[in-house]
Coordinates of N, CA and C in Angstrom, one line a residue:
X244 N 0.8 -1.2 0.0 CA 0.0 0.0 0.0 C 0.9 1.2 0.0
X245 N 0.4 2.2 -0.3 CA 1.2 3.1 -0.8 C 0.6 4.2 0.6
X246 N 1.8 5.1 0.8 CA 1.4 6.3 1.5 C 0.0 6.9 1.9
X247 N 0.1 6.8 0.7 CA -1.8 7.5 0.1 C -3.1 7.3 0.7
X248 N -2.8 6.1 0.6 CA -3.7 5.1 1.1 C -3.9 4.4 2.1
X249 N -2.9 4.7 3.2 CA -2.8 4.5 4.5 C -2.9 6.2 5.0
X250 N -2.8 7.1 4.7 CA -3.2 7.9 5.1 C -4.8 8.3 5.2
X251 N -5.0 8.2 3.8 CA -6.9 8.0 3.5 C -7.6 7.3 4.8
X252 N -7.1 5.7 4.7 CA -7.7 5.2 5.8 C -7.5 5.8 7.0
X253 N -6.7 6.5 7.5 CA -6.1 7.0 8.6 C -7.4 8.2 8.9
X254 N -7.4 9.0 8.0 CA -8.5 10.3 7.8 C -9.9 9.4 7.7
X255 N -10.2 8.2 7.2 CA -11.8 7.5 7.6 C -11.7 7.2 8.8
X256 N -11.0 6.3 9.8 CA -10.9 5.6 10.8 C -11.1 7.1 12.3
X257 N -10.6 8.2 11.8 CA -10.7 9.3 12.6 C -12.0 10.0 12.6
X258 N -12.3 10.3 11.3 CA -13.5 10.3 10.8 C -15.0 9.5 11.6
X259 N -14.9 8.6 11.7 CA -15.4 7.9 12.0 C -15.5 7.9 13.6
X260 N -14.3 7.7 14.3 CA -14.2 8.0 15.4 C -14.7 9.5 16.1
X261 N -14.8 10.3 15.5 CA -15.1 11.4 16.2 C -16.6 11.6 15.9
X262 N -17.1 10.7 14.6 CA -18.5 10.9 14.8 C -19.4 10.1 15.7
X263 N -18.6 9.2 16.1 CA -19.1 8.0 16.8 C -18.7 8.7 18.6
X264 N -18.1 9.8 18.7 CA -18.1 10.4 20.0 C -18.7 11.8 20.0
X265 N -19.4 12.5 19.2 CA -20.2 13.7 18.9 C -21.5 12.9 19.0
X266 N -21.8 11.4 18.7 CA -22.9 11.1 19.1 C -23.2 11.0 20.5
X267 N -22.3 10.7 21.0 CA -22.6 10.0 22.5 C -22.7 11.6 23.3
X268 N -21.9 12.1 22.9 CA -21.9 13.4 23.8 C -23.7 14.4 23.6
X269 N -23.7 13.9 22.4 CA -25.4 14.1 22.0 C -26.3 13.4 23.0
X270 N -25.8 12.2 23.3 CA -27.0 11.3 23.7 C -26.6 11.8 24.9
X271 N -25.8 11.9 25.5 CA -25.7 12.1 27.3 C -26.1 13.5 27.5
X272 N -26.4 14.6 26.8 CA -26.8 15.5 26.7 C -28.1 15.4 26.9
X273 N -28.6 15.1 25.6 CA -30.2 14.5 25.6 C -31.0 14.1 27.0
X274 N -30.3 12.9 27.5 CA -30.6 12.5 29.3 C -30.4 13.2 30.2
X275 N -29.4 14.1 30.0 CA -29.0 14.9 31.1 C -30.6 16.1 31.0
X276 N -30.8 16.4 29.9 CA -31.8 17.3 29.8 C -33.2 16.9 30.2
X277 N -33.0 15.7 29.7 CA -34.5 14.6 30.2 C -34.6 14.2 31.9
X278 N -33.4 14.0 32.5 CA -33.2 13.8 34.0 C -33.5 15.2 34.6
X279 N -33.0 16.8 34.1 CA -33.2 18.1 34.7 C -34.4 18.2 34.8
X280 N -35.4 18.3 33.4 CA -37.1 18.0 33.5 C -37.7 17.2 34.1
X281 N -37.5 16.0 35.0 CA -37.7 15.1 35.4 C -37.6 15.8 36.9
X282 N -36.7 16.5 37.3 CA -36.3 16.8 38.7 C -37.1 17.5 38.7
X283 N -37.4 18.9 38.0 CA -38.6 19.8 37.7 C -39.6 19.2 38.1
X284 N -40.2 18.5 37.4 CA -41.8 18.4 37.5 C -41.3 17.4 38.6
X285 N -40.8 17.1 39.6 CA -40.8 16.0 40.9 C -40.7 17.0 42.2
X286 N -40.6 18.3 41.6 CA -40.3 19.3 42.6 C -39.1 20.2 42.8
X287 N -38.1 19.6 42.4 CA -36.3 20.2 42.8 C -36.8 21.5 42.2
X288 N -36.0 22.7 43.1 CA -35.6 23.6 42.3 C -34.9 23.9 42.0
X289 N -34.3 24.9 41.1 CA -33.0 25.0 40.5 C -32.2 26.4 40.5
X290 N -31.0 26.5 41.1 CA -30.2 27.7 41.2 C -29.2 27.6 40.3
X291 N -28.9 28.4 39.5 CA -28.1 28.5 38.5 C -26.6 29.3 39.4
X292 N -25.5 28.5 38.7 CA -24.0 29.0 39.1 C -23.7 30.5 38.4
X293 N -24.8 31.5 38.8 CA -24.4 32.8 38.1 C -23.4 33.5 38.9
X294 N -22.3 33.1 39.4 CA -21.2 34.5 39.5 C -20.0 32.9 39.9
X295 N -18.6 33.5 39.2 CA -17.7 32.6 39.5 C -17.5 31.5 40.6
X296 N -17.8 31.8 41.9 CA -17.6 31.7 42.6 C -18.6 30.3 43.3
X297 N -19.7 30.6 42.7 CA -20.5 29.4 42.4 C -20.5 28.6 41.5
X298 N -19.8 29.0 40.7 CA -19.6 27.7 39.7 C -18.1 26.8 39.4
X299 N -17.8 27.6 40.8 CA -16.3 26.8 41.0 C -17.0 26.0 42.2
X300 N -17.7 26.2 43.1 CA -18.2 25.0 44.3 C -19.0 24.4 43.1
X301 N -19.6 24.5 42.3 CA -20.7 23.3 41.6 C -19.6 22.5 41.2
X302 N -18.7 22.7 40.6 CA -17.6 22.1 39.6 C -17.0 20.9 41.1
X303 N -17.2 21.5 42.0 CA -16.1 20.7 43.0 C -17.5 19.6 43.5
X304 N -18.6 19.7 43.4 CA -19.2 18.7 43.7 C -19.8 17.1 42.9
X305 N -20.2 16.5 43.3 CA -20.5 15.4 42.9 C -21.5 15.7 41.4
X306 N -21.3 15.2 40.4 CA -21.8 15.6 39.0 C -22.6 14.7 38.8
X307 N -24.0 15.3 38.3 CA -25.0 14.2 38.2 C -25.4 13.3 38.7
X308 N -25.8 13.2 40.2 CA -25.8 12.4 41.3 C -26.0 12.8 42.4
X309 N -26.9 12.5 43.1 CA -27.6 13.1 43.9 C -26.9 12.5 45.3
X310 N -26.9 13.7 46.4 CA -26.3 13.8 47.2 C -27.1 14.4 48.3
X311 N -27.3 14.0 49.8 CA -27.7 14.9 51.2 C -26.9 16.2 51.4
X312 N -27.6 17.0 51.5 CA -26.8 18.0 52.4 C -28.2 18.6 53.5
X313 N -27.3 18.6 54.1 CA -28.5 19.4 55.8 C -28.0 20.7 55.9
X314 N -29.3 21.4 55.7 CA -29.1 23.1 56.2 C -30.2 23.1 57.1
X315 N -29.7 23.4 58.6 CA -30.4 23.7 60.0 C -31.6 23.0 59.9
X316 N -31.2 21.3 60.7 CA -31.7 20.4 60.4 C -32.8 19.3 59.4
X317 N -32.6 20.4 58.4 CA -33.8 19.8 57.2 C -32.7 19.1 56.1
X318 N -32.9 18.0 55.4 CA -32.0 17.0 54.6 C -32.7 17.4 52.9
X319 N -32.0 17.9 52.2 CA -32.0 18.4 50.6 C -31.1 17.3 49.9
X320 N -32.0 17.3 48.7 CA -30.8 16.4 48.1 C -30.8 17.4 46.7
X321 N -29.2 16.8 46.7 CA -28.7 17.5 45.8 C -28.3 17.4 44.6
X322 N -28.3 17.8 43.4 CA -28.5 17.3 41.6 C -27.5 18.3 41.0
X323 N -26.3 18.1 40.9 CA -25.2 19.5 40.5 C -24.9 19.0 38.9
X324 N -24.7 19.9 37.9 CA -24.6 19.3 36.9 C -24.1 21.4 36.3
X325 N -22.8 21.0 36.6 CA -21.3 22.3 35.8 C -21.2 22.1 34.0
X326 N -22.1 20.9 33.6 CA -21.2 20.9 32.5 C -22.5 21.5 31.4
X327 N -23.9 21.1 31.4 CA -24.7 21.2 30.6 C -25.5 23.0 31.3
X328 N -26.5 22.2 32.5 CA -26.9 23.7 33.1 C -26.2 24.8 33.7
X329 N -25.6 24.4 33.9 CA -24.3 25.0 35.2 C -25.3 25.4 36.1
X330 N -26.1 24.7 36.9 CA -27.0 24.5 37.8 C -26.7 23.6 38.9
X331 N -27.5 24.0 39.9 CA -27.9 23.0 41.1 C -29.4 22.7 41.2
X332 N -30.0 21.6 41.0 CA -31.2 21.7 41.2 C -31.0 20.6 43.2
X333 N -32.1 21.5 44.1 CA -32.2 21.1 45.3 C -34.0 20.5 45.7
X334 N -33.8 19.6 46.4 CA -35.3 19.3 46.7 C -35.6 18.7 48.2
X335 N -36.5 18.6 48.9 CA -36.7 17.7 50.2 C -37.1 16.2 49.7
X336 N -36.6 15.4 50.6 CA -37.3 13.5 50.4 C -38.5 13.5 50.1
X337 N -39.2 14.5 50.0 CA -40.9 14.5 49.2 C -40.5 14.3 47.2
X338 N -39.3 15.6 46.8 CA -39.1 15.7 45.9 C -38.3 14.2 45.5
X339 N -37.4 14.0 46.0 CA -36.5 12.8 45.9 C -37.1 11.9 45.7
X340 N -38.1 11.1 46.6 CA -39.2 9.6 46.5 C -40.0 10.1 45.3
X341 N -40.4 11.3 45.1 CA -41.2 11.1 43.6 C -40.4 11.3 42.7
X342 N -39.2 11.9 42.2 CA -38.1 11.7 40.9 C -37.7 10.6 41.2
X343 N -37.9 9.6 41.6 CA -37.2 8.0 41.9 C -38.7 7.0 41.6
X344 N -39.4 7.4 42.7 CA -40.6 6.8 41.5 C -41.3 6.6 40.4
X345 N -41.2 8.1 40.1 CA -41.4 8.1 38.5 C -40.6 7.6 37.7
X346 N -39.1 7.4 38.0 CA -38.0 7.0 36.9 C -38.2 5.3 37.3
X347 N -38.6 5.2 38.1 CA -38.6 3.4 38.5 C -39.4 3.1 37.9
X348 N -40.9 3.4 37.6 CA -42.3 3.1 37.0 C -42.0 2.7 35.9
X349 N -41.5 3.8 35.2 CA -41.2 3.9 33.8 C -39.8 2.7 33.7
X350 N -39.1 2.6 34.1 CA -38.2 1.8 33.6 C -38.8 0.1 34.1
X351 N -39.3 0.1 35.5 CA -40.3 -0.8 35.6 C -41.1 -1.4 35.0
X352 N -42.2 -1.1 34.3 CA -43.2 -0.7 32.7 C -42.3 -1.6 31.5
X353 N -41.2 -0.6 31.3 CA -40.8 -1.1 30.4 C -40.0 -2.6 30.3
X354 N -39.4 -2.8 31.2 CA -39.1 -4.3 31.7 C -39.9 -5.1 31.7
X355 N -41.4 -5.0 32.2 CA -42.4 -6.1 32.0 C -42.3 -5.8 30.7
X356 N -42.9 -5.1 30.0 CA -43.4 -5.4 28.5 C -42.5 -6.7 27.7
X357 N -41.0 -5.7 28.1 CA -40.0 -6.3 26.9 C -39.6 -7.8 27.6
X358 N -40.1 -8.6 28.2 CA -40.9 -9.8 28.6 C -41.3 -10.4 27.7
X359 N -42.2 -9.7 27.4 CA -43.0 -10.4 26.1 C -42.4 -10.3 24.7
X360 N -41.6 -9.6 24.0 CA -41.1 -9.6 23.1 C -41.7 -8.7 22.1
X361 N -41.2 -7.9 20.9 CA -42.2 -7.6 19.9 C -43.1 -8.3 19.3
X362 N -44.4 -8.0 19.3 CA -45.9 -8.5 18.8 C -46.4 -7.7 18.2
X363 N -47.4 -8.2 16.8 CA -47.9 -6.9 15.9 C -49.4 -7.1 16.6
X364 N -50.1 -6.2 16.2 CA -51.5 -5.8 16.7 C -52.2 -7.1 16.3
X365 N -53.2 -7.5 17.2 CA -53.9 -8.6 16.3 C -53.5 -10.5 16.5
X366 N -52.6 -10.0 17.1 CA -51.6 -11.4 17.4 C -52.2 -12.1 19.2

């Protein structure tokens, strides 16, 4: 093989590779957006990292993953996400048990079904 042509493939193989990582960064985006709406309608609210200084403690906390914190004895959990919102979304164990049951249901749901297998109507 000539130069040429090991370089070509070189430039598909790359090619390739970075579209196959612009997708995923797509799709983790997508969920990350679908998980923030999810916290929303479960109750969390959300404070945005608007001045440096908060968006350097967001960055130092746990990313996408919910966490306790206690301010003067009440327990918040916490949803920090520096890369997409640059938010905090915060909620009480009211908001928590319902963004956990609604994502269990649904993933729940879908587990029985796919049990059964694909079936056309009528069957």
């Amino acid at each position: 093989m000539g130069k040429r042509t090991v370089w070509m493939k070189s430039v598909v193989i790359l090619a390739v590779f970075g579209i196959a990582l612009a997708g995923c960064a797509t799709l983790q985006k997508s969920e990350t957006m679908d998980t923030e709406q999810s916290l929303t309608a479960a109750g969390f609210k959300v404070r945005p990292a608007d001045t440096p200084a908060k968006l350097a403690h967001l960055q130092s906390l746990p990313q996408r993953h919910f966490f306790p914190h206690k301010v003067k004895g009440t327990t918040y959990y916490v949803y920090a996400d520096a890369t997409y919102c640059k938010c905090m979304y915060y909620g009480d164990y009211e908001a928590y048990r319902t963004f956990y049951k609604n994502q269990y249901t649904s993933i729940e749901d879908m587990a029985q079904w796919n049990l059964w297998g694909p079936w056309e109507r009528g069957e």
